[in-house]
Each structure stands twice: as C-alpha cells, then as structure tokens.
PDB file of C-alpha atoms in Angstrom:
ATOM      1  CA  UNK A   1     126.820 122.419  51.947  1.00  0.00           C
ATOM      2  CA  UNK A   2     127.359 121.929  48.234  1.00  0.00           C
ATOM      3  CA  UNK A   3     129.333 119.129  47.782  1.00  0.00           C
ATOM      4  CA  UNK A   4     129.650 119.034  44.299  1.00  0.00           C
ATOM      5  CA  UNK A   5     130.593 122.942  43.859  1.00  0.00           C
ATOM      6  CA  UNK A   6     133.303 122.561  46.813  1.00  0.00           C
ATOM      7  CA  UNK A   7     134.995 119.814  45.357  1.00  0.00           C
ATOM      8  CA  UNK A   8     135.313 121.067  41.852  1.00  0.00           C
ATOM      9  CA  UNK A   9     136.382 124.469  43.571  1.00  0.00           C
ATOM     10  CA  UNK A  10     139.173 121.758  45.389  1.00  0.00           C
ATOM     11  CA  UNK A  11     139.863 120.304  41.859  1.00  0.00           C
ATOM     12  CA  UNK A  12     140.592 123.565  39.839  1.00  0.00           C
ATOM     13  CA  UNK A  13     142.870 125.458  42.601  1.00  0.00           C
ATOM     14  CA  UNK A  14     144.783 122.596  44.969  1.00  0.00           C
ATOM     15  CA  UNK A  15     148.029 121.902  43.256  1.00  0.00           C
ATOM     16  CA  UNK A  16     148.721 118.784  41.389  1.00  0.00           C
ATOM     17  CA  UNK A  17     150.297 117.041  44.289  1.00  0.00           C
ATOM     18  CA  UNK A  18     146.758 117.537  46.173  1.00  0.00           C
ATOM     19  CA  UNK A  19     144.703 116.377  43.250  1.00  0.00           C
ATOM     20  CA  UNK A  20     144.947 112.351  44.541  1.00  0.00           C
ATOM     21  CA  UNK A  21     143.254 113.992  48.354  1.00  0.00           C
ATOM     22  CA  UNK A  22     140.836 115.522  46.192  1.00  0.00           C
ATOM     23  CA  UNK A  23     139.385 112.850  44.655  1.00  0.00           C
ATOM     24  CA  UNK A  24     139.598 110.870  47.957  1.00  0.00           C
ATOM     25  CA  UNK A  25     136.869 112.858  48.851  1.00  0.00           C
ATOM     26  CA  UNK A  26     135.117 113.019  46.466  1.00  0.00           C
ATOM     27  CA  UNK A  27     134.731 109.030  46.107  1.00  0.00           C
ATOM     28  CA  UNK A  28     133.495 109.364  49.792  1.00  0.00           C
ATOM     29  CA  UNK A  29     131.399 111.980  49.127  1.00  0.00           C
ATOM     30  CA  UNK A  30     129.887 109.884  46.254  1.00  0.00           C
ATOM     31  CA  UNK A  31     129.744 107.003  48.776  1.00  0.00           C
ATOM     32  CA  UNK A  32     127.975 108.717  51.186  1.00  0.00           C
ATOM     33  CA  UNK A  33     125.094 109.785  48.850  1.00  0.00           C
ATOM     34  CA  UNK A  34     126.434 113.470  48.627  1.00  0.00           C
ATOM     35  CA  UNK A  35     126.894 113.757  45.336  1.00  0.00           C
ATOM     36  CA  UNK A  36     124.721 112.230  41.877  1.00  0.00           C
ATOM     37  CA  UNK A  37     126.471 109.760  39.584  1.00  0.00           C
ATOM     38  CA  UNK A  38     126.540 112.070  36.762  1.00  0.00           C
ATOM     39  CA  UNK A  39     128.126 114.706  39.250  1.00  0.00           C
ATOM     40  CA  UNK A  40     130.860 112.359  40.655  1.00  0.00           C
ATOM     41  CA  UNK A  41     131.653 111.564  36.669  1.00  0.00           C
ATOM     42  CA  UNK A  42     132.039 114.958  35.815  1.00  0.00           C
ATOM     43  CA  UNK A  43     134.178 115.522  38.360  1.00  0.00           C
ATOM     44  CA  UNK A  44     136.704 112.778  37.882  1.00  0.00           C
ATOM     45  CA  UNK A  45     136.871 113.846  34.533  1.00  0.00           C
ATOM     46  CA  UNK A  46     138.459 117.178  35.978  1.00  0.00           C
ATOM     47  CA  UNK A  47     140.655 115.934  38.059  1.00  0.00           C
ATOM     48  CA  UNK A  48     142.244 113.554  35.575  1.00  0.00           C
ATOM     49  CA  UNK A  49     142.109 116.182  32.958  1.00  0.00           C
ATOM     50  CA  UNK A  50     144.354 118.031  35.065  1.00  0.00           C
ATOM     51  CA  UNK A  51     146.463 115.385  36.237  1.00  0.00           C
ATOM     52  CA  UNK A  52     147.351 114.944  32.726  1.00  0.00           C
ATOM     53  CA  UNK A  53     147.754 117.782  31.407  1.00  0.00           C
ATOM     54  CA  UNK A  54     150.129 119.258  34.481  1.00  0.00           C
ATOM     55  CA  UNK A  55     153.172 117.773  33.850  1.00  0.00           C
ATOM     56  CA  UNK A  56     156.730 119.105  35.229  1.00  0.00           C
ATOM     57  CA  UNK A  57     158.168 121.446  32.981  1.00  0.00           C
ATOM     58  CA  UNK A  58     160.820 119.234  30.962  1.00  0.00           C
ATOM     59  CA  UNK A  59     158.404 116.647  30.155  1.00  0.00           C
ATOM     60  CA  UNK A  60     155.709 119.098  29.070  1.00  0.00           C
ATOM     61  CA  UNK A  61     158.315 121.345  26.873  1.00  0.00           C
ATOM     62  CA  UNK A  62     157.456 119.595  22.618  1.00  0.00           C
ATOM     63  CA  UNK A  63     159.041 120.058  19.899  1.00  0.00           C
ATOM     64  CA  UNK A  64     157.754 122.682  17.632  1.00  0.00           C
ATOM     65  CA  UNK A  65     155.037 121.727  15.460  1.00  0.00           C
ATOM     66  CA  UNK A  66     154.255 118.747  16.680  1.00  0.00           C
ATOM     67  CA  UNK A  67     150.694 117.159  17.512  1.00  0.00           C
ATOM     68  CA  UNK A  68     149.175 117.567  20.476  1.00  0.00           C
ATOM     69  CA  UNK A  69     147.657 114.427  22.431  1.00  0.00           C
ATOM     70  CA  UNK A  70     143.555 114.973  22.786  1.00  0.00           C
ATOM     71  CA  UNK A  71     142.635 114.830  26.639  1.00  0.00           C
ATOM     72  CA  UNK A  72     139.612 114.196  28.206  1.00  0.00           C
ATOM     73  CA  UNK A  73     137.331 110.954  28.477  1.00  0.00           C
ATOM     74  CA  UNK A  74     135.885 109.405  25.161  1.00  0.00           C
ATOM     75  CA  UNK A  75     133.053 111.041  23.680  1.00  0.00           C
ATOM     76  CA  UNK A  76     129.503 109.095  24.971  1.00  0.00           C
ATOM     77  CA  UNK A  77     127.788 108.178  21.589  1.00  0.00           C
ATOM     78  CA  UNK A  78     124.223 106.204  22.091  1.00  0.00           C
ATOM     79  CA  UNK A  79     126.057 102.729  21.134  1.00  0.00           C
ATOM     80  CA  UNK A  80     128.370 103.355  23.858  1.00  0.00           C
ATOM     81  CA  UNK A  81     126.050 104.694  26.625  1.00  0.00           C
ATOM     82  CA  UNK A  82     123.907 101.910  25.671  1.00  0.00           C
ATOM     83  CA  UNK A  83     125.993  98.765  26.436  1.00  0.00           C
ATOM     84  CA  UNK A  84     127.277 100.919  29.583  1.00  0.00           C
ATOM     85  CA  UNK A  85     123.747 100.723  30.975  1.00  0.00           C
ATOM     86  CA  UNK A  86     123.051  96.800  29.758  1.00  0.00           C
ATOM     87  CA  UNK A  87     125.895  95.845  31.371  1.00  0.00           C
ATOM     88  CA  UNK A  88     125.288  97.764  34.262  1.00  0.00           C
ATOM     89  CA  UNK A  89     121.540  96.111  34.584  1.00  0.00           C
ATOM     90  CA  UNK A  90     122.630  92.697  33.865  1.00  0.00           C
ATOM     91  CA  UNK A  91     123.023  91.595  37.805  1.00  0.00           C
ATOM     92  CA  UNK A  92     126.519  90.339  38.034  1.00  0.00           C
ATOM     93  CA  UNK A  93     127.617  92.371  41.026  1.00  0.00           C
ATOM     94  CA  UNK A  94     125.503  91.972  44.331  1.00  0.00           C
ATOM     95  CA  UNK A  95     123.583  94.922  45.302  1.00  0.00           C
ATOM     96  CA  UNK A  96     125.710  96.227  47.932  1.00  0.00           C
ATOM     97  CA  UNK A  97     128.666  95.875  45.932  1.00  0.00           C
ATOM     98  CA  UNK A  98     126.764  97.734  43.113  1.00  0.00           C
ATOM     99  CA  UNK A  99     125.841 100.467  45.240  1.00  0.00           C
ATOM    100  CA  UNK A 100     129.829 101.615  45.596  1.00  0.00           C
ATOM    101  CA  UNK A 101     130.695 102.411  42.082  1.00  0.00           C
ATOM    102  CA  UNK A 102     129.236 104.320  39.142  1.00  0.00           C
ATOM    103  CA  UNK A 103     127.435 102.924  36.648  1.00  0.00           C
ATOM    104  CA  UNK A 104     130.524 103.054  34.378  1.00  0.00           C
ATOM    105  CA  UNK A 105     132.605 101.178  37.162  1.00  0.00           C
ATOM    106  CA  UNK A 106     129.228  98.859  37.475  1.00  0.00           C
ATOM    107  CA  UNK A 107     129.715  97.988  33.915  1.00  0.00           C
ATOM    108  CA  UNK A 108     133.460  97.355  33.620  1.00  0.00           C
ATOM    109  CA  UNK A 109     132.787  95.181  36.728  1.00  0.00           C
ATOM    110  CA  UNK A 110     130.522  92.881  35.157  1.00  0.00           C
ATOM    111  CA  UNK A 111     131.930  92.479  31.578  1.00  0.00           C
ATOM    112  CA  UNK A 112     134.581  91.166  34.229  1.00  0.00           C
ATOM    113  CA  UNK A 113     132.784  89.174  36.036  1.00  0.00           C
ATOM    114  CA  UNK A 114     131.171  87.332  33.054  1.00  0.00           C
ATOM    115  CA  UNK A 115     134.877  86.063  31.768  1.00  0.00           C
ATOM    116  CA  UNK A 116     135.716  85.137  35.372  1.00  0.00           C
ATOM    117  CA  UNK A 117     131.912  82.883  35.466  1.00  0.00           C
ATOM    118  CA  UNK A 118     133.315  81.576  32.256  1.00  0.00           C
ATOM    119  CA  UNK A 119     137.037  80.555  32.822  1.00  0.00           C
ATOM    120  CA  UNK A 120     137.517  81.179  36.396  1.00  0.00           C
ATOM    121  CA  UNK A 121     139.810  84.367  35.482  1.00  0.00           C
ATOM    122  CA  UNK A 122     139.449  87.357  33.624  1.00  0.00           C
ATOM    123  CA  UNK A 123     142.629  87.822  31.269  1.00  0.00           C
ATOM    124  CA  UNK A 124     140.828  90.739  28.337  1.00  0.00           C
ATOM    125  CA  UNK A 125     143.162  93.488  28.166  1.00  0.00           C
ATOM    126  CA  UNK A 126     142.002  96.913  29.463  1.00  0.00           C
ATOM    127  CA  UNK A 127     141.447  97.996  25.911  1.00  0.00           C
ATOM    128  CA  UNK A 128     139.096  95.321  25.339  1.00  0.00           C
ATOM    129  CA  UNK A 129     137.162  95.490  28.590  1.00  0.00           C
ATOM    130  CA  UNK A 130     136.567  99.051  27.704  1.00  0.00           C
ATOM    131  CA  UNK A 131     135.413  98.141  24.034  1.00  0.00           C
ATOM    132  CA  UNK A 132     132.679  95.911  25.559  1.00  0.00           C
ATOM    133  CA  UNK A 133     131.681  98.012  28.400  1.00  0.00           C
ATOM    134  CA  UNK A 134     131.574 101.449  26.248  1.00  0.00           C
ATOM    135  CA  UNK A 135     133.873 103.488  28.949  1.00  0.00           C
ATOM    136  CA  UNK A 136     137.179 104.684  28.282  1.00  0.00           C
ATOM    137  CA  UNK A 137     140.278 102.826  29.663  1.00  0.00           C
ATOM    138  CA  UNK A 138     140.597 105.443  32.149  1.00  0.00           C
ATOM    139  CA  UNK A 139     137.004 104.115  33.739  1.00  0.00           C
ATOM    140  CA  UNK A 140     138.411 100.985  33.780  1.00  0.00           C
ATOM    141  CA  UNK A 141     141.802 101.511  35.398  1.00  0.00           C
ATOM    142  CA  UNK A 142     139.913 103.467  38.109  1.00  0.00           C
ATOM    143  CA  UNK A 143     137.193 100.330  38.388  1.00  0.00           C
ATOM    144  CA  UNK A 144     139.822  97.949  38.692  1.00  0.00           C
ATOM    145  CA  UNK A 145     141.907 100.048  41.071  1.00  0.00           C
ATOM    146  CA  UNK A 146     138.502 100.707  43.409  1.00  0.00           C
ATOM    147  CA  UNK A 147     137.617  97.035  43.433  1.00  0.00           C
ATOM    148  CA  UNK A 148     140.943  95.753  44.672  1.00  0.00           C
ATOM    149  CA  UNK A 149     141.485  98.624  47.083  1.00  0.00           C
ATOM    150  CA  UNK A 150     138.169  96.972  48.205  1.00  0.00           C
ATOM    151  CA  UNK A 151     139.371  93.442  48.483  1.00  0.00           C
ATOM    152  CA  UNK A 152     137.026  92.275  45.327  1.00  0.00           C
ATOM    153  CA  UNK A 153     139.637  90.795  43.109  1.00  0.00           C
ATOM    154  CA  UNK A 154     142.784  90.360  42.791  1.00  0.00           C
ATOM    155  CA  UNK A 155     145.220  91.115  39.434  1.00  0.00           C
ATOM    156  CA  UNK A 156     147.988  89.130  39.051  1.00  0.00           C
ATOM    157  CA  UNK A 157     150.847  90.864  36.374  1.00  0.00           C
ATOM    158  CA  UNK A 158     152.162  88.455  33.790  1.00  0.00           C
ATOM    159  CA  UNK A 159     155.930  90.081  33.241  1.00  0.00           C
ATOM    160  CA  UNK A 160     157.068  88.839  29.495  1.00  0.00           C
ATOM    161  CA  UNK A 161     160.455  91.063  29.758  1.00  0.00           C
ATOM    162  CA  UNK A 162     161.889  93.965  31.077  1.00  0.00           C
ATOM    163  CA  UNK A 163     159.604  96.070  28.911  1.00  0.00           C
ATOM    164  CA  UNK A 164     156.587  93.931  27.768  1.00  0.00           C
ATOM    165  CA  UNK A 165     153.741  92.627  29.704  1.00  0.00           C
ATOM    166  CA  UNK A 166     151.110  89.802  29.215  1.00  0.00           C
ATOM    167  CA  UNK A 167     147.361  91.148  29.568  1.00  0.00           C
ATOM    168  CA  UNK A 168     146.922  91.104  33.894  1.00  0.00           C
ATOM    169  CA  UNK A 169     144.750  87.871  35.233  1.00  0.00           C
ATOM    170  CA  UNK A 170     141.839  88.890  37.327  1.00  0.00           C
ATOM    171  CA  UNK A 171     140.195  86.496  40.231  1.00  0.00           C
ATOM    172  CA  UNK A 172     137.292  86.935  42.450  1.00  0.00           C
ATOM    173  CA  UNK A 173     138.086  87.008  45.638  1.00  0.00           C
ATOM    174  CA  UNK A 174     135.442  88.114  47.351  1.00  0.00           C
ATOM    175  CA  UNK A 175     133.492  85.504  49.094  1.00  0.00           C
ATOM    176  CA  UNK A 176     129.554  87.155  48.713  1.00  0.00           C
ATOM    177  CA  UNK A 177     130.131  88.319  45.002  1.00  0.00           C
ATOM    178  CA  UNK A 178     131.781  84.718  44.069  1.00  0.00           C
ATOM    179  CA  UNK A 179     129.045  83.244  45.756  1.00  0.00           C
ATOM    180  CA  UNK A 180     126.914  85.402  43.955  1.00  0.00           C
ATOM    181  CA  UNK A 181     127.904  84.605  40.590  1.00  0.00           C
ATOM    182  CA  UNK A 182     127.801  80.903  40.952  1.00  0.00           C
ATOM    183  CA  UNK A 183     124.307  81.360  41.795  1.00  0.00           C
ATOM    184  CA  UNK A 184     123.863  83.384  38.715  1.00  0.00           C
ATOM    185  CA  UNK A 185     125.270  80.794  36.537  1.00  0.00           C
ATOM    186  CA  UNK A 186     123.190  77.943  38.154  1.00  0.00           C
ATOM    187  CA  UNK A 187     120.539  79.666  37.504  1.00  0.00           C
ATOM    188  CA  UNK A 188     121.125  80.104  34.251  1.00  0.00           C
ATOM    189  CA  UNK A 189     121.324  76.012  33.904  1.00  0.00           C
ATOM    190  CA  UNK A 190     119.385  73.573  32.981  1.00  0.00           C
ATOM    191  CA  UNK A 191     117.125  72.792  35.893  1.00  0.00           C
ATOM    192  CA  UNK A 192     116.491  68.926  37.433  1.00  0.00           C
ATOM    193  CA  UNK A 193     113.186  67.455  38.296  1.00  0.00           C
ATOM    194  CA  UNK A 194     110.890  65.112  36.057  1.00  0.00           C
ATOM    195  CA  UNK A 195     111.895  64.275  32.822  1.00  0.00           C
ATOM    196  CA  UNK A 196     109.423  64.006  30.208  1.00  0.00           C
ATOM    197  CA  UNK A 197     109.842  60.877  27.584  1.00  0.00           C
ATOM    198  CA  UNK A 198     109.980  61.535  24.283  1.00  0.00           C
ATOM    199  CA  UNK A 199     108.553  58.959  21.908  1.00  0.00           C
ATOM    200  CA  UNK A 200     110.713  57.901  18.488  1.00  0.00           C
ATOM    201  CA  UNK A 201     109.930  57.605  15.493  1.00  0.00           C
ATOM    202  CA  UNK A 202     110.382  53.742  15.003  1.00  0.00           C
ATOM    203  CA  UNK A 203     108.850  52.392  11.251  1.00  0.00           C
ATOM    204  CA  UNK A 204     106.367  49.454  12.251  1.00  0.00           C
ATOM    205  CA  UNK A 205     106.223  46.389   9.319  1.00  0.00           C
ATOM    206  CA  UNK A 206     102.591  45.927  10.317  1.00  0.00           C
ATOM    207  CA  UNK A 207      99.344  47.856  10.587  1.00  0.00           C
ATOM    208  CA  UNK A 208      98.609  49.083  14.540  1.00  0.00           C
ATOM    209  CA  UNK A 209      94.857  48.376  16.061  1.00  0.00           C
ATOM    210  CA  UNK A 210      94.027  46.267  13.583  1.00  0.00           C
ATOM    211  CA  UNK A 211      91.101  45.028  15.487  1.00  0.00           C
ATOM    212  CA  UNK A 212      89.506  48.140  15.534  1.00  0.00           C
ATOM    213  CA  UNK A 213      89.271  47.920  11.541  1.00  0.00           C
ATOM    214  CA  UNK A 214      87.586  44.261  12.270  1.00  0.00           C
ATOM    215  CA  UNK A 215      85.518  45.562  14.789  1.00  0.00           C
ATOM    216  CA  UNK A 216      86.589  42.995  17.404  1.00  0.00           C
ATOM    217  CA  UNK A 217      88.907  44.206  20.541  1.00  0.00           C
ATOM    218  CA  UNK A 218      89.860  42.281  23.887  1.00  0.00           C
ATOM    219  CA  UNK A 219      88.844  38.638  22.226  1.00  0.00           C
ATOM    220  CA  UNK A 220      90.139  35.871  20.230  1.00  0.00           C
ATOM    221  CA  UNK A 221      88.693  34.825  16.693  1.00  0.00           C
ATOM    222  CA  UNK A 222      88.285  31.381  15.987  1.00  0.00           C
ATOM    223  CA  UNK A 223      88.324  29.538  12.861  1.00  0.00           C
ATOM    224  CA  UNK A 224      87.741  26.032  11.493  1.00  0.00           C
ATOM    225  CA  UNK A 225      89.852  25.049   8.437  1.00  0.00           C
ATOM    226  CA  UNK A 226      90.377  21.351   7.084  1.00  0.00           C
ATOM    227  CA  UNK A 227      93.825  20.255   6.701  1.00  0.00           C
ATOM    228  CA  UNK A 228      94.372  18.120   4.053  1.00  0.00           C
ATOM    229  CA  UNK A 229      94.221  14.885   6.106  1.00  0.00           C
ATOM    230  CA  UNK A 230      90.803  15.622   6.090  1.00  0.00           C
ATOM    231  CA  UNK A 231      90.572  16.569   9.929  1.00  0.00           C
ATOM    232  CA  UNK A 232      89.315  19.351  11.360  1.00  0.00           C
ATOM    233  CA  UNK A 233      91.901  21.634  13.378  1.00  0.00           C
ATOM    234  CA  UNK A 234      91.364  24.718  15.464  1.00  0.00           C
ATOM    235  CA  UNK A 235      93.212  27.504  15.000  1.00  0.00           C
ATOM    236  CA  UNK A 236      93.282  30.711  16.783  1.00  0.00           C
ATOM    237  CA  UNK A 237      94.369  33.910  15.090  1.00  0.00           C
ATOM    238  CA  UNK A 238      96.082  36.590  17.655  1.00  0.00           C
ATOM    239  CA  UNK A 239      95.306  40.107  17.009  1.00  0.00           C
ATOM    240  CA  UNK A 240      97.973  41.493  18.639  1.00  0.00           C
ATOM    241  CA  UNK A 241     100.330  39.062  16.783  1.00  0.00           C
ATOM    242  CA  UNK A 242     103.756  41.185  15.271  1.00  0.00           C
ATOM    243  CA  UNK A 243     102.997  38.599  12.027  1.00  0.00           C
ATOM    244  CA  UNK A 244      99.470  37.901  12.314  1.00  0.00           C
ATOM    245  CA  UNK A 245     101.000  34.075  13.149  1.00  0.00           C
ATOM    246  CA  UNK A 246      98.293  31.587  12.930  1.00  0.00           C
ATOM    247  CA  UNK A 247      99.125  28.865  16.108  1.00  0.00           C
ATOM    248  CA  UNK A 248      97.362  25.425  16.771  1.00  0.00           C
ATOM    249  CA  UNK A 249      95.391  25.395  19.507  1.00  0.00           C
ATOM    250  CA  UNK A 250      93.592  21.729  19.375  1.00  0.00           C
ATOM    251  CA  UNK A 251      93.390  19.530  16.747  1.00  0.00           C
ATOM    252  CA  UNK A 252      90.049  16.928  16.056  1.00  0.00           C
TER     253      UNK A 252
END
C-alpha cells in the first residue's frame, strides 16, 4: 500500500470538515515509519493549504480589487534550512522524543527547550521561535500543538484584555526530557575534581638563589670581623635571609 499517494488522494477529495481525520492519519502513518519526513511535510502543506484557502462562502466573497493573501509555507532558502537542521542536531530532545516529530517540529522543539534550560520557561513569541528555528509559524503552531497533545509541555495564556494577549509561557513537563536537559546543561558546566594552583606574579625586593651565584648551597658562611672594641666577633651571614641580615652568633 502507498501510503503517501492514498493520503494525498484523502487530502485533495474529503471535504474540508474531513481534512482534521486526514491528517490524523497521516501523523500516524508518519509515526509508524510509513511515510519519509520530506513526504509527511509535503503533505501537511496540502492539507493546510486547503484548510485555508476553503473558507464558507461569506467570508471568502472580497472586495473587488483587492490583494490577495499568499498561501502556502515559507519558501526554504539555505539560511533557513540550515539553522532547521543545527537545531535539529543539537540534542535537546531525547531520542525517543525526537523520533515523533519532523525535523522542523525537532527544531522548534529545541530552540524551546534552550529558553526553558535558561529561565525555566519559554515566553518567545511564535514569530520569534520561527525566526530562530527557520520554519514558518505554521510548523510551530503544529509543534507546539503535537507536544502538548503528548503531555511534553504545557502553555500557559497570559490574557492582557478582551482582545490582546501576552506572548504564551511554555514549561517542561515531561519528566525524561526535563531530566534530560538538566543533564545537558551540567554537562555543559564547569566540571569538579583537582584544582590546579596558579602561581602570582608577586615583585621580590631581593635577588632569589643567591647562593647559587656564590657557589655555596645547604651551608652557612662564616666570617671574622673586628668590632671596634678591638674583639673579635662571629658572625654568620644567612643565605636565605629576606635582607641578607647579618646576626651574632658568639662573640670572643
């Protein structure tokens, strides 16, 4: 059976009412290993194409001469396609939550789950989350809607007024993929274990190993002077002396 030829057949022919069954399946379908990433894509694009562009009669009616709204997913420049696979390889989702969305969905997921390693919450608005991801804010409605259908996270609306809305906070709730990230981030530290020493740079008043310039080490010099008494005193200089201090040891 040809998955991905069925369900497009399903997609251009069932009536818009059906359209949310239809891609029902074909998430499983993509689930299941049926269909490729790039086919599952193309066919979301289809189905939202159409759910867009069917619209009741009175809403779709326009006036005359006026522009009509481009539909479709964003073009996929190299920039974009680029961060969409970066993000995608970076390793903030666990495996088998990777494995159950597309590598658009894979990327939206982790640009999220960077701000929520950050600040505990993800609060970007859905236009910025796209920006950084390089989908469209379609992908990232549909990621976001996917992931909480899931039990991943959980998006709490911030309600300014009756017709204006703060950007939605996002929280981890799933246990393996918090888990998951706080071992990313400790990684990421700075490790324990031994701690090497660093020496300063401290200016010393007085020449170092200056019995190695003498050519004496390990022994005490001793010298007779005469004081002016007239008797003979025994001094011993100290090598390792801060001053070179010269300190009585006997006296004649």
């Amino acid at each position: 059976m040809n998955y991905a030829y069925e369900i497009r057949r399903q997609a251009e022919a069932a009536p818009r009412a059906a359209l949310p069954a239809v891609a029902s399946a074909l998430w499983k379908a993509f689930g299941e290993g049926h269909l490729s990433e790039a086919d599952a894509e193309a066919l979301s694009g289809l189905i939202e194409a159409r759910q867009l562009t069917e619209r009741p009669a009175d809403l779709s009616q326009r006036p005359t001469g006026s522009p009509r709204k481009a539909v479709g997913s964003r073009p996929r420049t190299d920039a974009s396609m680029e961060r969409r696979r970066r993000w995608a390889a970076s390793g903030r989702l666990p495996p088998a939550i990777a494995a159950r969305f597309t590598l658009a969905e894979q990327a939206v997921l982790a640009v999220i789950a960077v701000e929520v390693a950050k600040r505990g919450r993800c609060a970007l608005a859905i236009g910025a989350v796209a920006s950084l991801a390089g989908v469209s804010e379609t992908s990232v409605r549909r990621a976001l809607r996917e992931a909480r259908t899931l039990g991943l996270i959980t998006v709490d609306e911030r309600r300014l007024s009756r017709f204006r809305n703060d950007t939605n906070l996002i929280t981890v709730v799933d246990q393996a993929w918090a888990a998951w990230l706080r071992l990313a981030r400790r990684s990421t530290g700075v490790g324990g274990g031994c701690q090497t020493r660093q020496g300063t740079n401290t200016p010393v008043p007085y020449p170092v190993n200056s019995e190695r310039r003498n050519g004496r080490k390990g022994f005490r010099r001793m010298e007779d002077e005469t004081n002016n008494s007239g008797q003979m005193s025994r001094f011993a200089v100290l090598p390792h002396s801060r001053h070179n201090c010269v300190r009585e040891v006997t006296s004649i």
